[in-house]
Amino acid sequence: MKSILNELVEKCPNFDTVETMIKNFMEQYNTVIPQYDLAGQTPEEYYRYITEGIYQTDVYFGVSAKELITQEELESRREQARAERARRRSKQNESGESSYEYKSEQHPFKVVQKDQKVILARINKLQRLIDENTKEVEKLDTLLADTNTALKFLTKASDSVIKSLYYPRNWQNYPELSYVNRTGAIY
């Protein structure tokens, strides 16, 4: 609002004009101007969509929005369906029937074999991850040892050597600092 009205407000001769302009802007903003962040709806339309579940359009695939049931009716139907499912479960439990039924008959041997394949595939995947991570840890351990060597070198180095190392290209002159060439992969 500020970016749109800022220059216009400066041109208003009095407070009443500013007040009218802001009031009319807010009315248009809420009811006329579609907002990108609200799926191309005005704030008023979006509010209706959130509260009633009906997107502001005239027709949904050939069915008028007025022909659709209200959000309250939809919730009522859902509640009735939940109650019916609960009633059926209760009846099954009383009669001892199983609520789980196979969609297709499979020999138990085949079911277990299929489960074995899935479990083995998961084990193999995790084993590959373990192997890859073990190799990575070994590389990092070696790199860490090399950094310890570099620290020992730096503690014994002369001031002139230390000053020369402020320039990265000079690091290649000292084999004790060669670990830096292998650190790029960890960053």
PDB file of C-alpha atoms in Angstrom:
ATOM      1  CA  MET A   1       0.000   0.000   0.000  1.00  0.00           C
ATOM      2  CA  LYS A   2       2.800   2.402   0.893  1.00  0.00           C
ATOM      3  CA  SER A   3       4.589   1.881  -2.399  1.00  0.00           C
ATOM      4  CA  ILE A   4       1.401   2.461  -4.382  1.00  0.00           C
ATOM      5  CA  LEU A   5      -0.087   5.342  -2.430  1.00  0.00           C
ATOM      6  CA  ASN A   6       3.012   7.149  -1.205  1.00  0.00           C
ATOM      7  CA  GLU A   7       3.202   9.738  -3.987  1.00  0.00           C
ATOM      8  CA  LEU A   8      -0.584  10.091  -4.223  1.00  0.00           C
ATOM      9  CA  VAL A   9      -0.942  10.793  -0.500  1.00  0.00           C
ATOM     10  CA  GLU A  10       1.513  13.665  -0.861  1.00  0.00           C
ATOM     11  CA  LYS A  11      -0.861  15.246  -3.375  1.00  0.00           C
ATOM     12  CA  CYS A  12      -3.883  15.101  -1.058  1.00  0.00           C
ATOM     13  CA  PRO A  13      -4.920  18.562   0.203  1.00  0.00           C
ATOM     14  CA  ASN A  14      -6.156  17.358   3.639  1.00  0.00           C
ATOM     15  CA  PHE A  15      -6.517  14.397   5.991  1.00  0.00           C
ATOM     16  CA  ASP A  16     -10.082  13.562   4.911  1.00  0.00           C
ATOM     17  CA  THR A  17      -8.899  13.037   1.329  1.00  0.00           C
ATOM     18  CA  VAL A  18      -6.078  10.771   2.528  1.00  0.00           C
ATOM     19  CA  GLU A  19      -8.518   8.805   4.668  1.00  0.00           C
ATOM     20  CA  THR A  20     -10.939   8.341   1.737  1.00  0.00           C
ATOM     21  CA  MET A  21      -8.114   7.288  -0.579  1.00  0.00           C
ATOM     22  CA  ILE A  22      -6.806   4.682   1.896  1.00  0.00           C
ATOM     23  CA  LYS A  23     -10.305   3.351   2.616  1.00  0.00           C
ATOM     24  CA  ASN A  24     -11.068   2.954  -1.103  1.00  0.00           C
ATOM     25  CA  PHE A  25      -7.664   1.384  -1.760  1.00  0.00           C
ATOM     26  CA  MET A  26      -8.249  -1.225   0.991  1.00  0.00           C
ATOM     27  CA  GLU A  27     -11.716  -1.990  -0.399  1.00  0.00           C
ATOM     28  CA  GLN A  28     -10.324  -2.526  -3.903  1.00  0.00           C
ATOM     29  CA  TYR A  29      -7.315  -4.467  -2.594  1.00  0.00           C
ATOM     30  CA  ASN A  30      -9.563  -6.910  -0.749  1.00  0.00           C
ATOM     31  CA  THR A  31     -12.299  -7.316  -3.354  1.00  0.00           C
ATOM     32  CA  VAL A  32     -10.987  -6.368  -6.823  1.00  0.00           C
ATOM     33  CA  ILE A  33      -7.194  -6.761  -7.084  1.00  0.00           C
ATOM     34  CA  PRO A  34      -6.097 -10.424  -7.494  1.00  0.00           C
ATOM     35  CA  GLN A  35      -2.991 -11.432  -5.533  1.00  0.00           C
ATOM     36  CA  TYR A  36      -0.322 -13.689  -6.963  1.00  0.00           C
ATOM     37  CA  ASP A  37       0.400 -15.218  -3.530  1.00  0.00           C
ATOM     38  CA  LEU A  38      -3.284 -16.105  -3.116  1.00  0.00           C
ATOM     39  CA  ALA A  39      -3.508 -18.217  -6.275  1.00  0.00           C
ATOM     40  CA  GLY A  40      -4.755 -15.290  -8.349  1.00  0.00           C
ATOM     41  CA  GLN A  41      -7.639 -14.547  -6.009  1.00  0.00           C
ATOM     42  CA  THR A  42      -8.535 -11.416  -4.101  1.00  0.00           C
ATOM     43  CA  PRO A  43      -8.120 -11.653  -0.312  1.00  0.00           C
ATOM     44  CA  GLU A  44     -11.916 -11.830   0.024  1.00  0.00           C
ATOM     45  CA  GLU A  45     -12.146 -14.730  -2.461  1.00  0.00           C
ATOM     46  CA  TYR A  46      -9.261 -16.508  -0.792  1.00  0.00           C
ATOM     47  CA  TYR A  47     -10.923 -16.172   2.613  1.00  0.00           C
ATOM     48  CA  ARG A  48     -14.069 -17.742   1.175  1.00  0.00           C
ATOM     49  CA  TYR A  49     -11.984 -20.547  -0.290  1.00  0.00           C
ATOM     50  CA  ILE A  50     -10.275 -21.220   3.063  1.00  0.00           C
ATOM     51  CA  THR A  51     -13.492 -21.120   5.096  1.00  0.00           C
ATOM     52  CA  GLU A  52     -15.945 -22.766   2.681  1.00  0.00           C
ATOM     53  CA  GLY A  53     -13.636 -24.809   0.481  1.00  0.00           C
ATOM     54  CA  ILE A  54     -14.993 -23.344  -2.757  1.00  0.00           C
ATOM     55  CA  TYR A  55     -12.574 -21.783  -5.202  1.00  0.00           C
ATOM     56  CA  GLN A  56     -13.992 -18.652  -6.831  1.00  0.00           C
ATOM     57  CA  THR A  57     -14.898 -19.897 -10.250  1.00  0.00           C
ATOM     58  CA  ASP A  58     -18.182 -20.316 -12.053  1.00  0.00           C
ATOM     59  CA  VAL A  59     -17.854 -23.898 -13.225  1.00  0.00           C
ATOM     60  CA  TYR A  60     -15.897 -26.987 -12.140  1.00  0.00           C
ATOM     61  CA  PHE A  61     -15.675 -29.326 -15.113  1.00  0.00           C
ATOM     62  CA  GLY A  62     -19.199 -28.515 -16.177  1.00  0.00           C
ATOM     63  CA  VAL A  63     -20.694 -28.348 -12.655  1.00  0.00           C
ATOM     64  CA  SER A  64     -21.728 -24.996 -11.237  1.00  0.00           C
ATOM     65  CA  ALA A  65     -20.198 -24.047  -7.878  1.00  0.00           C
ATOM     66  CA  LYS A  66     -23.745 -23.484  -6.608  1.00  0.00           C
ATOM     67  CA  GLU A  67     -24.537 -27.172  -7.240  1.00  0.00           C
ATOM     68  CA  LEU A  68     -21.748 -28.347  -4.927  1.00  0.00           C
ATOM     69  CA  ILE A  69     -22.432 -29.204  -1.302  1.00  0.00           C
ATOM     70  CA  THR A  70     -21.261 -26.889   1.459  1.00  0.00           C
ATOM     71  CA  GLN A  71     -18.230 -27.538   3.621  1.00  0.00           C
ATOM     72  CA  GLU A  72     -20.531 -28.277   6.568  1.00  0.00           C
ATOM     73  CA  GLU A  73     -22.402 -30.947   4.572  1.00  0.00           C
ATOM     74  CA  LEU A  74     -19.090 -32.466   3.464  1.00  0.00           C
ATOM     75  CA  GLU A  75     -17.894 -32.674   7.080  1.00  0.00           C
ATOM     76  CA  SER A  76     -21.218 -34.240   8.086  1.00  0.00           C
ATOM     77  CA  ARG A  77     -20.878 -36.922   5.403  1.00  0.00           C
ATOM     78  CA  ARG A  78     -17.301 -37.640   6.446  1.00  0.00           C
ATOM     79  CA  GLU A  79     -18.383 -38.033  10.059  1.00  0.00           C
ATOM     80  CA  GLN A  80     -21.155 -40.434   9.027  1.00  0.00           C
ATOM     81  CA  ALA A  81     -18.649 -42.509   7.045  1.00  0.00           C
ATOM     82  CA  ARG A  82     -16.258 -42.641  10.043  1.00  0.00           C
ATOM     83  CA  ALA A  83     -19.110 -43.769  12.306  1.00  0.00           C
ATOM     84  CA  GLU A  84     -20.123 -46.469   9.795  1.00  0.00           C
ATOM     85  CA  ARG A  85     -16.547 -47.785   9.585  1.00  0.00           C
ATOM     86  CA  ALA A  86     -16.294 -47.865  13.382  1.00  0.00           C
ATOM     87  CA  ARG A  87     -19.626 -49.737  13.578  1.00  0.00           C
ATOM     88  CA  ARG A  88     -18.414 -52.336  11.038  1.00  0.00           C
ATOM     89  CA  ARG A  89     -15.112 -52.822  12.904  1.00  0.00           C
ATOM     90  CA  SER A  90     -16.970 -53.293  16.151  1.00  0.00           C
ATOM     91  CA  LYS A  91     -19.294 -55.863  14.537  1.00  0.00           C
ATOM     92  CA  GLN A  92     -16.296 -57.747  13.072  1.00  0.00           C
ATOM     93  CA  ASN A  93     -14.538 -57.803  16.444  1.00  0.00           C
ATOM     94  CA  GLU A  94     -17.664 -59.185  18.121  1.00  0.00           C
ATOM     95  CA  SER A  95     -18.052 -61.947  15.529  1.00  0.00           C
ATOM     96  CA  GLY A  96     -14.326 -62.792  15.547  1.00  0.00           C
ATOM     97  CA  GLU A  97     -13.828 -61.960  11.866  1.00  0.00           C
ATOM     98  CA  SER A  98     -10.496 -60.593  10.755  1.00  0.00           C
ATOM     99  CA  SER A  99     -10.583 -57.027   9.518  1.00  0.00           C
ATOM    100  CA  TYR A 100      -7.560 -57.751   7.311  1.00  0.00           C
ATOM    101  CA  GLU A 101      -8.161 -59.614   4.098  1.00  0.00           C
ATOM    102  CA  TYR A 102      -5.719 -60.354   1.296  1.00  0.00           C
ATOM    103  CA  LYS A 103      -6.595 -58.713  -2.000  1.00  0.00           C
ATOM    104  CA  SER A 104      -5.143 -61.657  -3.879  1.00  0.00           C
ATOM    105  CA  GLU A 105      -4.375 -65.145  -2.675  1.00  0.00           C
ATOM    106  CA  GLN A 106      -0.659 -65.813  -2.537  1.00  0.00           C
ATOM    107  CA  HIS A 107       1.106 -68.852  -1.219  1.00  0.00           C
ATOM    108  CA  PRO A 108       2.749 -67.951   2.118  1.00  0.00           C
ATOM    109  CA  PHE A 109       6.067 -69.287   0.779  1.00  0.00           C
ATOM    110  CA  LYS A 110       6.026 -66.643  -1.988  1.00  0.00           C
ATOM    111  CA  VAL A 111       5.130 -63.886   0.480  1.00  0.00           C
ATOM    112  CA  VAL A 112       8.111 -64.788   2.683  1.00  0.00           C
ATOM    113  CA  GLN A 113      10.424 -64.995  -0.343  1.00  0.00           C
ATOM    114  CA  LYS A 114       9.291 -61.565  -1.480  1.00  0.00           C
ATOM    115  CA  ASP A 115       9.898 -60.170   2.016  1.00  0.00           C
ATOM    116  CA  GLN A 116      13.373 -61.727   2.028  1.00  0.00           C
ATOM    117  CA  LYS A 117      14.246 -60.007  -1.257  1.00  0.00           C
ATOM    118  CA  VAL A 118      13.141 -56.618   0.082  1.00  0.00           C
ATOM    119  CA  ILE A 119      15.118 -57.085   3.308  1.00  0.00           C
ATOM    120  CA  LEU A 120      18.236 -58.273   1.469  1.00  0.00           C
ATOM    121  CA  ALA A 121      18.072 -55.316  -0.908  1.00  0.00           C
ATOM    122  CA  ARG A 122      17.905 -52.954   2.073  1.00  0.00           C
ATOM    123  CA  ILE A 123      20.817 -54.743   3.798  1.00  0.00           C
ATOM    124  CA  ASN A 124      22.919 -54.519   0.610  1.00  0.00           C
ATOM    125  CA  LYS A 125      22.156 -50.833   0.244  1.00  0.00           C
ATOM    126  CA  LEU A 126      23.150 -50.125   3.846  1.00  0.00           C
ATOM    127  CA  GLN A 127      26.292 -52.270   3.503  1.00  0.00           C
ATOM    128  CA  ARG A 128      27.363 -50.200   0.488  1.00  0.00           C
ATOM    129  CA  LEU A 129      26.851 -47.064   2.563  1.00  0.00           C
ATOM    130  CA  ILE A 130      28.932 -48.548   5.382  1.00  0.00           C
ATOM    131  CA  ASP A 131      31.731 -49.430   2.950  1.00  0.00           C
ATOM    132  CA  GLU A 132      31.695 -45.969   1.365  1.00  0.00           C
ATOM    133  CA  ASN A 133      31.656 -44.253   4.743  1.00  0.00           C
ATOM    134  CA  THR A 134      34.441 -46.479   6.096  1.00  0.00           C
ATOM    135  CA  LYS A 135      36.654 -45.487   3.160  1.00  0.00           C
ATOM    136  CA  GLU A 136      35.776 -41.826   3.719  1.00  0.00           C
ATOM    137  CA  VAL A 137      36.648 -42.063   7.423  1.00  0.00           C
ATOM    138  CA  GLU A 138      40.003 -43.671   6.551  1.00  0.00           C
ATOM    139  CA  LYS A 139      40.789 -40.809   4.162  1.00  0.00           C
ATOM    140  CA  LEU A 140      39.798 -38.234   6.787  1.00  0.00           C
ATOM    141  CA  ASP A 141      41.907 -39.961   9.455  1.00  0.00           C
ATOM    142  CA  THR A 142      44.926 -39.749   7.144  1.00  0.00           C
ATOM    143  CA  LEU A 143      44.147 -36.107   6.425  1.00  0.00           C
ATOM    144  CA  LEU A 144      43.839 -35.382  10.150  1.00  0.00           C
ATOM    145  CA  ALA A 145      47.221 -36.984  10.793  1.00  0.00           C
ATOM    146  CA  ASP A 146      48.696 -34.814   8.040  1.00  0.00           C
ATOM    147  CA  THR A 147      47.257 -31.686   9.687  1.00  0.00           C
ATOM    148  CA  ASN A 148      48.991 -32.703  12.932  1.00  0.00           C
ATOM    149  CA  THR A 149      52.253 -32.951  11.003  1.00  0.00           C
ATOM    150  CA  ALA A 150      51.591 -29.499   9.552  1.00  0.00           C
ATOM    151  CA  LEU A 151      50.982 -28.045  13.019  1.00  0.00           C
ATOM    152  CA  LYS A 152      54.257 -29.510  14.306  1.00  0.00           C
ATOM    153  CA  PHE A 153      56.053 -28.015  11.314  1.00  0.00           C
ATOM    154  CA  LEU A 154      54.473 -24.595  11.914  1.00  0.00           C
ATOM    155  CA  THR A 155      55.375 -24.557  15.619  1.00  0.00           C
ATOM    156  CA  LYS A 156      59.056 -25.084  14.702  1.00  0.00           C
ATOM    157  CA  ALA A 157      59.074 -22.839  11.615  1.00  0.00           C
ATOM    158  CA  SER A 158      60.935 -19.550  11.588  1.00  0.00           C
ATOM    159  CA  ASP A 159      59.162 -16.188  11.435  1.00  0.00           C
ATOM    160  CA  SER A 160      60.235 -15.702   7.811  1.00  0.00           C
ATOM    161  CA  VAL A 161      58.655 -19.055   6.835  1.00  0.00           C
ATOM    162  CA  ILE A 162      55.444 -18.135   8.673  1.00  0.00           C
ATOM    163  CA  LYS A 163      55.334 -14.741   6.939  1.00  0.00           C
ATOM    164  CA  SER A 164      55.845 -16.369   3.545  1.00  0.00           C
ATOM    165  CA  LEU A 165      52.867 -18.642   4.223  1.00  0.00           C
ATOM    166  CA  TYR A 166      50.521 -15.673   4.337  1.00  0.00           C
ATOM    167  CA  TYR A 167      50.620 -16.078   0.550  1.00  0.00           C
ATOM    168  CA  PRO A 168      48.890 -19.374  -0.359  1.00  0.00           C
ATOM    169  CA  ARG A 169      51.094 -20.031  -3.387  1.00  0.00           C
ATOM    170  CA  ASN A 170      54.074 -20.459  -1.008  1.00  0.00           C
ATOM    171  CA  TRP A 171      52.457 -23.449   0.732  1.00  0.00           C
ATOM    172  CA  GLN A 172      53.522 -25.693  -2.137  1.00  0.00           C
ATOM    173  CA  ASN A 173      57.158 -25.106  -1.173  1.00  0.00           C
ATOM    174  CA  TYR A 174      56.740 -27.136   2.037  1.00  0.00           C
ATOM    175  CA  PRO A 175      55.844 -30.846   1.782  1.00  0.00           C
ATOM    176  CA  GLU A 176      54.592 -30.795   5.390  1.00  0.00           C
ATOM    177  CA  LEU A 177      51.697 -28.591   4.209  1.00  0.00           C
ATOM    178  CA  SER A 178      50.772 -30.662   1.157  1.00  0.00           C
ATOM    179  CA  TYR A 179      47.603 -31.905   2.887  1.00  0.00           C
ATOM    180  CA  VAL A 180      45.863 -28.717   1.725  1.00  0.00           C
ATOM    181  CA  ASN A 181      45.731 -30.127  -1.807  1.00  0.00           C
ATOM    182  CA  ARG A 182      43.459 -32.911  -0.524  1.00  0.00           C
ATOM    183  CA  THR A 183      41.104 -30.824   1.616  1.00  0.00           C
ATOM    184  CA  GLY A 184      39.011 -29.451  -1.247  1.00  0.00           C
ATOM    185  CA  ALA A 185      36.720 -32.498  -1.263  1.00  0.00           C
ATOM    186  CA  ILE A 186      35.643 -32.011   2.360  1.00  0.00           C
ATOM    187  CA  TYR A 187      34.494 -28.407   1.963  1.00  0.00           C
TER     188      TYR A 187
END
